[in-house]
Amino acid sequence: MKLIWLALLVSFSLNAEKVKFVTEELPPFQVVNDKGILVGGYSHDIVAELVTRLEFETEIELLPWVRAYRVALTTPNTFIYSIARSPMREDKFIWVAKLKQVKYHFYGLKSDTSHSTILNESPFNQTVSVVRGTVEADLLRQIGFREGVNLTITNTYDAAFQMVLKGRVDSIYMNDYSVRSIASELHFRKSPLEVTSSLNQVLDFYIAANLDTDPEFIASVKAEFDALTVLGMIKPLN
């Protein structure tokens, strides 16, 4: 009888605590409408379905990336998506479920004559826009790009994209899925940007958790994610 009451007490304790999922606007992974409401996206659809299957109270909060990252880093029982797994972040989170593998390149305006050969010889021969606090910004700083010299920091991916369109920088450092999705949202039939150089960086997007998240919550999220995979509900992203 004591064991039964203990199990019920643990169950009640878990259900009484609220679990938070935080994310940012990053099409096509998290898509926000013109009213600023998170309405879908490849990763968000997976998380939204996962949340409906969990047996404890959850909420999903849309935030600017820097805030989302800080909240996930400092708040127990908080999950974050879609976060790129990198060596700099490896010990900062619990990596719960892999969502998608992405490749990063430098994208510049399309032209009749490609500059890719020149830029591949020296990627520093260009100015680049990235988003504050992202893995892209971390990587470029690591290899020697400097803010105010050849690196421009923006607050959103859309703003970074617009910097290239307006000729304020030579390129944006981004994954192909997001480049195509943002171009579509800006009503381009085809993306006005093309790969002009590459560092051949490949990273995985994950659902990750704060280090102090209850292991029961993590186990439940993993189990439901695995169930969605088995049911074939996690589709390829083209």
Coordinates of N, CA and C in Angstrom, one line a residue:
M1 N 0.8 -1.2 0.0 CA 0.0 0.0 0.0 C 0.9 1.3 0.0
K2 N 1.9 1.2 0.8 CA 2.8 2.4 0.8 C 3.5 2.6 -0.5
L3 N 3.8 1.5 -1.2 CA 4.4 1.7 -2.6 C 3.4 2.3 -3.5
I4 N 2.2 1.9 -3.4 CA 1.1 2.4 -4.3 C 1.0 3.9 -4.1
W5 N 0.9 4.3 -2.8 CA 0.8 5.7 -2.5 C 2.0 6.5 -3.0
L6 N 3.2 5.9 -2.8 CA 4.4 6.6 -3.3 C 4.4 6.8 -4.8
A7 N 3.9 5.8 -5.5 CA 3.8 5.9 -7.0 C 2.8 7.0 -7.4
L8 N 1.7 7.0 -6.7 CA 0.7 8.0 -7.0 C 1.2 9.4 -6.6
L9 N 2.0 9.5 -5.5 CA 2.6 10.8 -5.1 C 3.6 11.3 -6.2
V10 N 4.4 10.4 -6.7 CA 5.4 10.8 -7.7 C 4.6 11.2 -9.0
S11 N 3.6 10.5 -9.4 CA 2.8 10.8 -10.6 C 2.1 12.2 -10.4
F12 N 1.6 12.4 -9.2 CA 0.9 13.7 -9.0 C 1.9 14.8 -9.0
S13 N 3.1 14.6 -8.5 CA 4.2 15.6 -8.5 C 4.6 16.0 -9.9
L14 N 4.7 15.0 -10.7 CA 5.1 15.3 -12.1 C 4.0 16.0 -12.8
N15 N 2.8 15.6 -12.6 CA 1.6 16.2 -13.3 C 1.4 17.6 -12.8
A16 N 1.8 17.9 -11.6 CA 1.6 19.3 -11.0 C 2.6 20.3 -11.6
E17 N 3.7 19.8 -12.0 CA 4.7 20.7 -12.6 C 4.5 20.9 -14.1
K18 N 4.7 22.2 -14.5 CA 4.5 22.5 -15.9 C 5.8 22.4 -16.7
V19 N 5.7 21.7 -17.8 CA 6.9 21.6 -18.7 C 6.7 22.6 -19.8
K20 N 7.8 23.3 -20.1 CA 7.8 24.4 -21.1 C 8.6 24.0 -22.3
F21 N 8.1 24.2 -23.5 CA 8.9 24.1 -24.7 C 9.0 25.5 -25.3
V22 N 10.3 25.9 -25.6 CA 10.5 27.2 -26.2 C 11.1 27.1 -27.6
T23 N 10.8 28.0 -28.4 CA 11.3 28.0 -29.8 C 11.3 29.4 -30.4
E24 N 11.8 29.5 -31.6 CA 11.9 30.7 -32.3 C 11.2 30.6 -33.6
E25 N 11.1 31.7 -34.4 CA 10.6 31.7 -35.7 C 11.8 31.3 -36.6
L26 N 11.7 30.2 -37.3 CA 12.7 29.7 -38.2 C 12.1 28.8 -39.3
P27 N 11.5 29.5 -40.4 CA 10.9 28.6 -41.4 C 12.0 27.8 -42.2
P28 N 11.6 26.6 -42.6 CA 10.3 26.0 -42.5 C 10.2 25.1 -41.2
F29 N 11.0 25.3 -40.3 CA 11.0 24.4 -39.1 C 9.9 24.9 -38.1
Q30 N 9.9 26.2 -37.9 CA 8.9 26.9 -37.0 C 8.3 28.1 -37.8
V31 N 7.1 28.0 -38.2 CA 6.5 29.0 -39.1 C 5.5 29.9 -38.3
V32 N 5.7 31.2 -38.4 CA 4.8 32.2 -37.7 C 4.0 33.0 -38.7
N33 N 2.7 33.2 -38.4 CA 1.9 34.0 -39.4 C 2.1 35.5 -39.2
D34 N 1.4 36.3 -40.0 CA 1.6 37.7 -40.0 C 1.1 38.4 -38.7
K35 N 0.4 37.6 -37.9 CA 0.0 38.1 -36.6 C 1.0 37.7 -35.5
G36 N 2.1 37.1 -35.9 CA 3.1 36.7 -34.9 C 2.7 35.5 -34.1
I37 N 1.8 34.7 -34.7 CA 1.4 33.4 -34.0 C 2.1 32.2 -34.6
L38 N 2.6 31.4 -33.8 CA 3.3 30.1 -34.2 C 2.2 29.2 -34.8
V39 N 2.2 28.9 -36.1 CA 1.1 28.2 -36.7 C 1.5 26.8 -37.3
G40 N 2.8 26.5 -37.4 CA 3.2 25.2 -37.9 C 4.7 25.2 -38.2
G41 N 5.1 24.3 -39.2 CA 6.4 24.1 -39.5 C 6.8 22.7 -39.2
Y42 N 7.9 22.2 -39.9 CA 8.3 20.8 -39.8 C 8.5 20.4 -38.4
S43 N 9.4 21.1 -37.6 CA 9.7 20.7 -36.3 C 8.5 21.0 -35.3
H44 N 7.9 22.1 -35.5 CA 6.8 22.5 -34.6 C 5.6 21.5 -34.7
D45 N 5.3 21.0 -35.9 CA 4.3 20.0 -36.0 C 4.6 18.8 -35.3
I46 N 5.8 18.4 -35.3 CA 6.3 17.2 -34.5 C 6.1 17.4 -33.0
V47 N 6.6 18.6 -32.6 CA 6.5 18.9 -31.1 C 5.0 19.0 -30.7
A48 N 4.2 19.7 -31.5 CA 2.8 19.9 -31.2 C 2.1 18.6 -31.0
E49 N 2.4 17.6 -31.9 CA 1.8 16.3 -31.8 C 2.3 15.6 -30.6
L50 N 3.6 15.7 -30.4 CA 4.2 15.1 -29.2 C 3.6 15.6 -27.9
V51 N 3.4 16.9 -27.8 CA 2.8 17.5 -26.6 C 1.4 17.0 -26.3
T52 N 0.6 16.7 -27.4 CA -0.8 16.2 -27.2 C -0.8 14.8 -26.6
R53 N 0.4 14.1 -26.8 CA 0.5 12.7 -26.3 C 1.0 12.6 -24.9
L54 N 1.6 13.7 -24.4 CA 2.2 13.7 -23.0 C 1.2 13.7 -22.0
E55 N 1.5 13.1 -20.8 CA 0.5 13.0 -19.8 C 0.7 14.0 -18.6
F56 N 1.4 15.1 -19.0 CA 1.6 16.2 -18.0 C 1.4 17.5 -18.7
E57 N 1.2 18.5 -17.9 CA 0.8 19.9 -18.5 C 2.0 20.5 -19.2
T58 N 1.8 21.0 -20.4 CA 2.9 21.6 -21.1 C 2.4 22.9 -21.8
E59 N 3.4 23.7 -22.1 CA 3.1 24.9 -22.9 C 4.2 25.1 -23.9
I60 N 3.9 25.7 -25.0 CA 4.9 26.1 -26.1 C 5.0 27.6 -26.1
E61 N 6.1 28.2 -26.0 CA 6.3 29.6 -26.0 C 7.2 30.0 -27.2
L62 N 6.8 31.0 -28.0 CA 7.6 31.5 -29.1 C 8.3 32.7 -28.6
L63 N 9.6 32.7 -28.8 CA 10.5 33.8 -28.3 C 11.6 34.2 -29.3
P64 N 12.1 35.3 -29.2 CA 13.4 35.6 -30.0 C 14.4 34.6 -29.6
W65 N 15.3 34.2 -30.6 CA 16.2 33.1 -30.3 C 17.1 33.3 -29.0
V66 N 17.6 34.5 -28.9 CA 18.5 34.7 -27.7 C 17.7 34.5 -26.4
R67 N 16.5 34.9 -26.3 CA 15.7 34.7 -25.1 C 15.3 33.2 -24.9
A68 N 14.9 32.6 -26.0 CA 14.6 31.1 -26.0 C 15.8 30.3 -25.5
Y69 N 16.9 30.6 -26.0 CA 18.2 29.9 -25.6 C 18.5 30.1 -24.1
R70 N 18.3 31.4 -23.7 CA 18.6 31.7 -22.3 C 17.6 31.0 -21.3
V71 N 16.4 31.0 -21.7 CA 15.3 30.4 -20.9 C 15.6 28.9 -20.8
A72 N 15.9 28.2 -21.9 CA 16.2 26.8 -21.9 C 17.5 26.5 -21.1
L73 N 18.4 27.4 -21.2 CA 19.7 27.2 -20.5 C 19.6 27.3 -19.0
T74 N 18.6 28.1 -18.5 CA 18.6 28.5 -17.1 C 17.3 27.9 -16.3
T75 N 16.4 27.4 -17.0 CA 15.1 27.0 -16.4 C 14.9 25.5 -16.4
P76 N 14.8 24.9 -15.3 CA 14.6 23.4 -15.2 C 13.2 23.1 -15.9
N77 N 13.2 21.8 -16.4 CA 12.0 21.3 -17.0 C 11.6 22.1 -18.2
T78 N 12.6 22.6 -19.0 CA 12.4 23.3 -20.2 C 13.1 22.6 -21.4
F79 N 12.3 22.5 -22.5 CA 12.8 21.9 -23.7 C 12.9 23.1 -24.7
I80 N 13.9 22.9 -25.7 CA 14.0 23.9 -26.7 C 14.1 23.2 -28.1
Y81 N 13.6 23.8 -29.1 CA 13.6 23.2 -30.5 C 13.5 24.4 -31.5
S82 N 14.0 24.3 -32.7 CA 15.0 23.3 -33.2 C 16.4 23.9 -32.9
I83 N 17.1 23.2 -32.1 CA 18.4 23.7 -31.8 C 19.5 22.9 -32.4
A84 N 20.5 23.6 -33.0 CA 21.6 22.8 -33.7 C 22.6 22.3 -32.6
R85 N 22.9 21.1 -32.7 CA 23.8 20.4 -31.8 C 25.3 20.7 -32.3
S86 N 26.0 21.4 -31.4 CA 27.4 21.7 -31.8 C 28.3 21.4 -30.7
P87 N 29.7 21.3 -30.9 CA 30.6 21.1 -29.8 C 30.5 22.1 -28.7
M88 N 30.3 23.4 -29.0 CA 30.2 24.4 -28.0 C 29.0 24.3 -27.1
R89 N 27.9 23.6 -27.6 CA 26.7 23.5 -26.8 C 26.6 22.1 -26.2
E90 N 27.5 21.2 -26.5 CA 27.3 19.8 -26.2 C 27.0 19.5 -24.7
D91 N 27.7 20.2 -23.8 CA 27.6 19.9 -22.4 C 26.6 20.9 -21.7
K92 N 25.9 21.7 -22.5 CA 25.0 22.7 -22.0 C 23.5 22.2 -21.9
F93 N 23.2 21.2 -22.6 CA 21.9 20.6 -22.7 C 21.9 19.1 -22.7
I94 N 20.7 18.6 -22.4 CA 20.5 17.1 -22.7 C 19.8 17.0 -24.0
W95 N 20.5 16.2 -24.9 CA 20.0 16.1 -26.3 C 19.0 15.0 -26.4
V96 N 17.8 15.4 -26.6 CA 16.7 14.4 -26.4 C 16.3 13.7 -27.7
A97 N 16.1 14.4 -28.8 CA 15.6 13.8 -30.0 C 16.0 14.5 -31.2
K98 N 16.6 13.8 -32.2 CA 17.1 14.4 -33.4 C 15.9 14.7 -34.4
L99 N 15.8 15.9 -34.8 CA 14.7 16.3 -35.7 C 15.1 16.2 -37.2
K100 N 16.3 16.8 -37.5 CA 16.7 16.9 -38.9 C 18.2 17.3 -39.0
Q101 N 18.8 16.7 -40.0 CA 20.2 17.1 -40.3 C 20.2 18.2 -41.4
V102 N 21.0 19.3 -41.2 CA 21.0 20.4 -42.1 C 22.4 20.7 -42.5
K103 N 22.6 21.3 -43.7 CA 23.9 21.7 -44.2 C 23.9 23.2 -44.3
Y104 N 25.0 23.8 -43.9 CA 25.1 25.3 -44.0 C 26.1 25.7 -45.1
H105 N 25.7 26.9 -45.7 CA 26.5 27.4 -46.8 C 26.4 29.0 -46.7
F106 N 27.3 29.6 -47.4 CA 27.2 31.1 -47.6 C 26.3 31.2 -48.9
Y107 N 25.3 32.1 -48.8 CA 24.4 32.4 -49.9 C 24.5 33.9 -50.2
G108 N 24.7 34.1 -51.5 CA 24.7 35.5 -52.0 C 23.8 35.7 -53.2
L109 N 23.6 36.9 -53.7 CA 22.7 37.1 -54.8 C 23.1 36.4 -56.0
K110 N 22.2 35.8 -56.7 CA 22.5 35.1 -58.0 C 23.0 36.1 -59.0
S111 N 23.9 35.7 -59.8 CA 24.5 36.5 -60.8 C 24.9 35.6 -62.0
D112 N 25.2 36.3 -63.1 CA 25.5 35.6 -64.3 C 26.9 34.9 -64.2
T113 N 27.8 35.5 -63.4 CA 29.1 34.9 -63.2 C 29.2 34.6 -61.7
S114 N 29.4 33.3 -61.4 CA 29.5 32.9 -60.0 C 30.9 33.3 -59.4
H115 N 30.8 33.7 -58.2 CA 32.0 34.1 -57.4 C 32.5 32.9 -56.5
S116 N 31.9 31.8 -56.7 CA 32.1 30.7 -55.7 C 33.6 30.3 -55.6
T117 N 34.3 30.3 -56.8 CA 35.7 29.8 -56.8 C 36.5 30.8 -55.9
I118 N 36.3 32.1 -56.1 CA 37.1 33.0 -55.3 C 36.8 32.9 -53.9
L119 N 35.5 32.8 -53.5 CA 35.1 32.7 -52.1 C 35.5 31.4 -51.5
N120 N 35.6 30.3 -52.2 CA 36.0 29.1 -51.6 C 37.5 29.1 -51.3
E121 N 38.2 29.9 -52.0 CA 39.6 30.1 -51.7 C 39.8 30.8 -50.4
S122 N 39.0 31.8 -50.2 CA 39.1 32.6 -49.0 C 37.7 33.1 -48.6
P123 N 37.1 32.4 -47.7 CA 35.7 32.9 -47.3 C 35.7 34.2 -46.6
F124 N 36.9 34.7 -46.2 CA 36.9 36.0 -45.5 C 36.8 37.2 -46.5
N125 N 36.8 36.9 -47.8 CA 36.7 37.9 -48.8 C 35.3 38.3 -49.0
Q126 N 34.5 38.3 -48.0 CA 33.1 38.7 -48.1 C 32.6 39.2 -46.7
T127 N 31.5 40.0 -46.8 CA 30.8 40.4 -45.6 C 29.6 39.5 -45.4
V128 N 29.3 39.1 -44.2 CA 28.2 38.1 -44.0 C 27.3 38.5 -42.9
S129 N 26.0 38.2 -43.1 CA 25.0 38.5 -42.0 C 24.6 37.2 -41.3
V130 N 24.4 37.2 -40.0 CA 23.9 36.1 -39.2 C 23.0 36.6 -38.1
V131 N 22.4 35.7 -37.5 CA 21.4 36.1 -36.4 C 22.1 36.0 -35.0
R132 N 21.9 36.9 -34.2 CA 22.5 37.0 -32.9 C 22.2 35.7 -32.1
G133 N 23.3 35.2 -31.5 CA 23.2 34.1 -30.5 C 23.0 32.7 -31.2
T134 N 23.1 32.6 -32.5 CA 22.9 31.4 -33.2 C 24.2 30.6 -33.4
V135 N 24.0 29.3 -33.8 CA 25.2 28.5 -34.1 C 26.0 29.0 -35.2
E136 N 25.3 29.7 -36.2 CA 26.0 30.3 -37.3 C 26.9 31.4 -36.9
A137 N 26.4 32.2 -36.0 CA 27.3 33.3 -35.5 C 28.5 32.8 -34.7
D138 N 28.2 31.7 -33.9 CA 29.3 31.1 -33.1 C 30.4 30.6 -34.0
L139 N 30.0 29.8 -35.1 CA 31.0 29.2 -36.0 C 31.8 30.3 -36.7
L140 N 31.2 31.3 -37.2 CA 31.9 32.3 -38.0 C 32.9 33.1 -37.1
R141 N 32.5 33.3 -35.9 CA 33.4 34.0 -34.9 C 34.6 33.1 -34.6
Q142 N 34.3 31.8 -34.5 CA 35.4 30.8 -34.2 C 36.4 30.8 -35.2
I143 N 36.0 30.9 -36.5 CA 37.0 30.8 -37.6 C 37.6 32.2 -38.0
G144 N 37.2 33.3 -37.2 CA 37.9 34.5 -37.5 C 37.1 35.7 -38.0
F145 N 35.8 35.5 -38.3 CA 35.0 36.6 -38.7 C 34.8 37.5 -37.5
R146 N 34.8 38.8 -37.8 CA 34.7 39.8 -36.7 C 33.5 40.8 -37.0
E147 N 32.7 41.0 -35.9 CA 31.6 41.9 -36.0 C 32.1 43.3 -36.2
G148 N 31.5 44.0 -37.2 CA 31.9 45.4 -37.5 C 32.9 45.4 -38.6
V149 N 33.5 44.2 -38.9 CA 34.5 44.1 -40.0 C 34.0 43.4 -41.2
N150 N 33.7 42.1 -41.0 CA 33.1 41.3 -42.1 C 31.9 40.5 -41.6
L151 N 31.4 40.8 -40.4 CA 30.3 40.1 -39.8 C 29.2 41.1 -39.3
T152 N 28.0 40.9 -39.8 CA 26.9 41.8 -39.3 C 25.9 40.9 -38.6
I153 N 25.5 41.4 -37.4 CA 24.6 40.6 -36.5 C 23.2 41.2 -36.6
T154 N 22.2 40.4 -36.9 CA 20.8 40.8 -36.9 C 20.0 40.1 -35.8
N155 N 18.8 40.5 -35.7 CA 17.9 39.9 -34.6 C 17.1 38.8 -35.2
T156 N 16.9 38.7 -36.5 CA 16.0 37.7 -37.1 C 16.6 37.2 -38.4
Y157 N 16.2 36.0 -38.8 CA 16.7 35.5 -40.1 C 16.2 36.3 -41.3
D158 N 14.9 36.8 -41.1 CA 14.4 37.6 -42.2 C 15.2 38.9 -42.4
A159 N 15.7 39.5 -41.3 CA 16.5 40.7 -41.4 C 17.8 40.4 -42.0
A160 N 18.4 39.2 -41.6 CA 19.7 38.8 -42.2 C 19.6 38.6 -43.7
F161 N 18.5 38.0 -44.1 CA 18.2 37.7 -45.5 C 18.1 39.0 -46.3
Q162 N 17.3 40.0 -45.7 CA 17.1 41.3 -46.3 C 18.4 42.0 -46.5
M163 N 19.4 41.8 -45.6 CA 20.7 42.5 -45.7 C 21.4 42.1 -47.0
V164 N 21.2 40.9 -47.4 CA 21.8 40.4 -48.7 C 21.0 41.0 -49.9
L165 N 19.7 41.0 -49.8 CA 18.9 41.5 -50.9 C 19.1 43.0 -51.2
K166 N 19.4 43.7 -50.1 CA 19.6 45.2 -50.2 C 21.1 45.5 -50.5
G167 N 21.9 44.5 -50.6 CA 23.3 44.7 -51.0 C 24.2 45.3 -49.8
R168 N 23.7 45.1 -48.6 CA 24.4 45.7 -47.4 C 25.5 44.7 -47.0
V169 N 25.3 43.4 -47.3 CA 26.4 42.4 -47.1 C 26.4 41.5 -48.3
D170 N 27.5 40.8 -48.5 CA 27.7 39.9 -49.6 C 26.9 38.6 -49.5
S171 N 26.7 38.1 -48.3 CA 26.1 36.8 -48.2 C 25.5 36.6 -46.8
I172 N 24.7 35.6 -46.7 CA 24.1 35.1 -45.4 C 24.6 33.7 -45.2
Y173 N 24.9 33.4 -43.9 CA 25.3 32.0 -43.6 C 24.1 31.3 -43.0
M174 N 23.6 30.3 -43.8 CA 22.3 29.7 -43.4 C 22.1 28.3 -44.0
N175 N 21.1 27.6 -43.6 CA 20.9 26.3 -44.2 C 19.9 26.4 -45.4
D176 N 20.0 25.5 -46.3 CA 19.2 25.6 -47.5 C 17.7 25.6 -47.3
Y177 N 17.2 24.8 -46.4 CA 15.8 24.7 -46.1 C 15.3 26.1 -45.8
S178 N 16.0 26.8 -44.9 CA 15.5 28.1 -44.5 C 15.6 29.2 -45.6
V179 N 16.7 29.1 -46.4 CA 16.9 30.1 -47.5 C 15.7 29.9 -48.4
R180 N 15.3 28.7 -48.8 CA 14.2 28.5 -49.7 C 12.9 28.9 -49.1
S181 N 12.7 28.6 -47.8 CA 11.4 29.0 -47.2 C 11.3 30.5 -47.0
I182 N 12.3 31.2 -46.6 CA 12.2 32.6 -46.5 C 12.0 33.3 -47.8
A183 N 12.6 32.8 -48.9 CA 12.4 33.3 -50.2 C 11.0 33.2 -50.6
S184 N 10.4 32.0 -50.3 CA 9.0 31.8 -50.6 C 8.1 32.7 -49.8
E185 N 8.4 33.0 -48.6 CA 7.6 33.9 -47.7 C 7.6 35.3 -48.3
L186 N 8.8 35.6 -48.9 CA 8.9 37.0 -49.5 C 8.4 37.0 -50.9
H187 N 7.7 36.0 -51.3 CA 7.0 35.9 -52.6 C 7.9 35.8 -53.8
F188 N 9.1 35.3 -53.6 CA 9.9 34.9 -54.8 C 9.5 33.6 -55.3
R189 N 9.4 33.4 -56.6 CA 9.0 32.1 -57.2 C 10.2 31.2 -57.1
K190 N 11.4 31.7 -57.2 CA 12.7 31.0 -57.0 C 13.6 31.8 -56.1
S191 N 14.4 31.2 -55.3 CA 15.2 32.0 -54.4 C 16.2 32.9 -55.2
P192 N 16.3 34.1 -54.7 CA 17.2 35.1 -55.4 C 18.7 34.8 -55.0
L193 N 18.8 33.9 -54.0 CA 20.2 33.6 -53.5 C 20.7 32.3 -54.0
E194 N 22.0 32.1 -54.1 CA 22.6 30.9 -54.4 C 23.9 30.7 -53.5
V195 N 24.3 29.4 -53.5 CA 25.5 29.1 -52.7 C 26.7 29.8 -53.4
T196 N 27.4 30.6 -52.7 CA 28.6 31.2 -53.2 C 29.9 30.7 -52.6
S197 N 29.7 30.0 -51.4 CA 30.9 29.4 -50.8 C 30.4 28.5 -49.7
S198 N 31.2 27.6 -49.2 CA 30.8 26.6 -48.2 C 32.0 26.2 -47.3
L199 N 31.7 26.0 -46.1 CA 32.6 25.4 -45.1 C 32.3 23.9 -44.9
N200 N 31.3 23.4 -45.7 CA 30.9 22.0 -45.6 C 30.5 21.6 -44.1
Q201 N 29.8 22.6 -43.5 CA 29.3 22.3 -42.1 C 28.0 21.6 -42.2
V202 N 27.9 20.5 -41.4 CA 26.6 19.7 -41.3 C 26.3 19.6 -39.8
L203 N 25.1 19.9 -39.4 CA 24.7 19.8 -38.0 C 23.4 19.2 -37.9
D204 N 23.0 18.7 -36.8 CA 21.7 18.1 -36.5 C 20.9 19.1 -35.7
F205 N 19.6 19.2 -36.1 CA 18.6 20.0 -35.3 C 18.0 19.0 -34.3
Y206 N 17.8 19.5 -33.0 CA 17.3 18.6 -32.0 C 16.2 19.3 -31.2
I207 N 15.5 18.4 -30.4 CA 14.8 18.8 -29.2 C 15.8 18.6 -28.1
A208 N 16.1 19.6 -27.3 CA 17.1 19.5 -26.2 C 16.4 20.0 -24.9
A209 N 17.0 19.6 -23.8 CA 16.4 19.9 -22.5 C 17.4 20.6 -21.6
N210 N 16.9 21.4 -20.7 CA 17.7 22.0 -19.6 C 18.3 20.9 -18.8
L211 N 19.6 21.1 -18.4 CA 20.3 20.0 -17.6 C 19.6 19.6 -16.4
D212 N 18.8 20.5 -15.8 CA 18.1 20.1 -14.5 C 16.6 19.7 -14.8
T213 N 16.3 19.2 -16.0 CA 15.0 18.7 -16.2 C 14.8 17.3 -15.6
D214 N 13.6 17.1 -15.1 CA 13.3 15.8 -14.4 C 13.5 14.7 -15.4
P215 N 14.3 13.7 -15.0 CA 14.5 12.5 -15.9 C 13.2 11.9 -16.4
E216 N 12.1 11.9 -15.6 CA 10.8 11.4 -16.0 C 10.3 12.1 -17.2
F217 N 10.4 13.4 -17.2 CA 9.9 14.2 -18.3 C 10.7 13.9 -19.6
I218 N 12.0 13.8 -19.4 CA 12.9 13.5 -20.6 C 12.5 12.1 -21.2
A219 N 12.4 11.1 -20.3 CA 12.0 9.8 -20.7 C 10.7 9.8 -21.5
S220 N 9.7 10.5 -21.0 CA 8.4 10.6 -21.6 C 8.5 11.2 -23.0
V221 N 9.2 12.3 -23.1 CA 9.4 13.0 -24.4 C 10.1 12.0 -25.4
K222 N 11.1 11.4 -24.9 CA 11.8 10.4 -25.8 C 10.9 9.3 -26.3
A223 N 10.1 8.8 -25.3 CA 9.2 7.7 -25.7 C 8.2 8.1 -26.7
E224 N 7.6 9.2 -26.5 CA 6.5 9.7 -27.4 C 7.2 10.0 -28.8
F225 N 8.4 10.6 -28.8 CA 9.0 10.9 -30.1 C 9.3 9.6 -30.8
D226 N 9.8 8.6 -30.1 CA 10.0 7.2 -30.7 C 8.7 6.6 -31.2
A227 N 7.6 6.8 -30.5 CA 6.3 6.3 -31.0 C 5.9 7.0 -32.3
L228 N 6.1 8.3 -32.4 CA 5.8 9.0 -33.6 C 6.6 8.5 -34.8
T229 N 7.9 8.2 -34.5 CA 8.8 7.7 -35.5 C 8.2 6.3 -36.0
V230 N 7.9 5.4 -35.1 CA 7.4 4.1 -35.4 C 6.1 4.2 -36.2
L231 N 5.3 5.1 -35.9 CA 4.0 5.3 -36.5 C 4.1 6.0 -37.9
G232 N 5.3 6.4 -38.2 CA 5.6 7.0 -39.5 C 5.1 8.5 -39.6
M233 N 4.9 9.1 -38.4 CA 4.4 10.5 -38.4 C 5.4 11.6 -38.6
I234 N 6.7 11.1 -38.6 CA 7.8 12.1 -38.8 C 8.2 11.9 -40.3
K235 N 7.8 12.8 -41.1 CA 8.0 12.7 -42.5 C 9.3 13.4 -43.0
P236 N 9.9 13.0 -44.1 CA 11.0 13.7 -44.7 C 10.7 15.1 -45.0
L237 N 11.7 16.0 -44.9 CA 11.6 17.4 -45.3 C 12.3 17.6 -46.6
N238 N 11.5 18.0 -47.6 CA 12.1 18.2 -49.0 C 12.6 19.6 -49.2

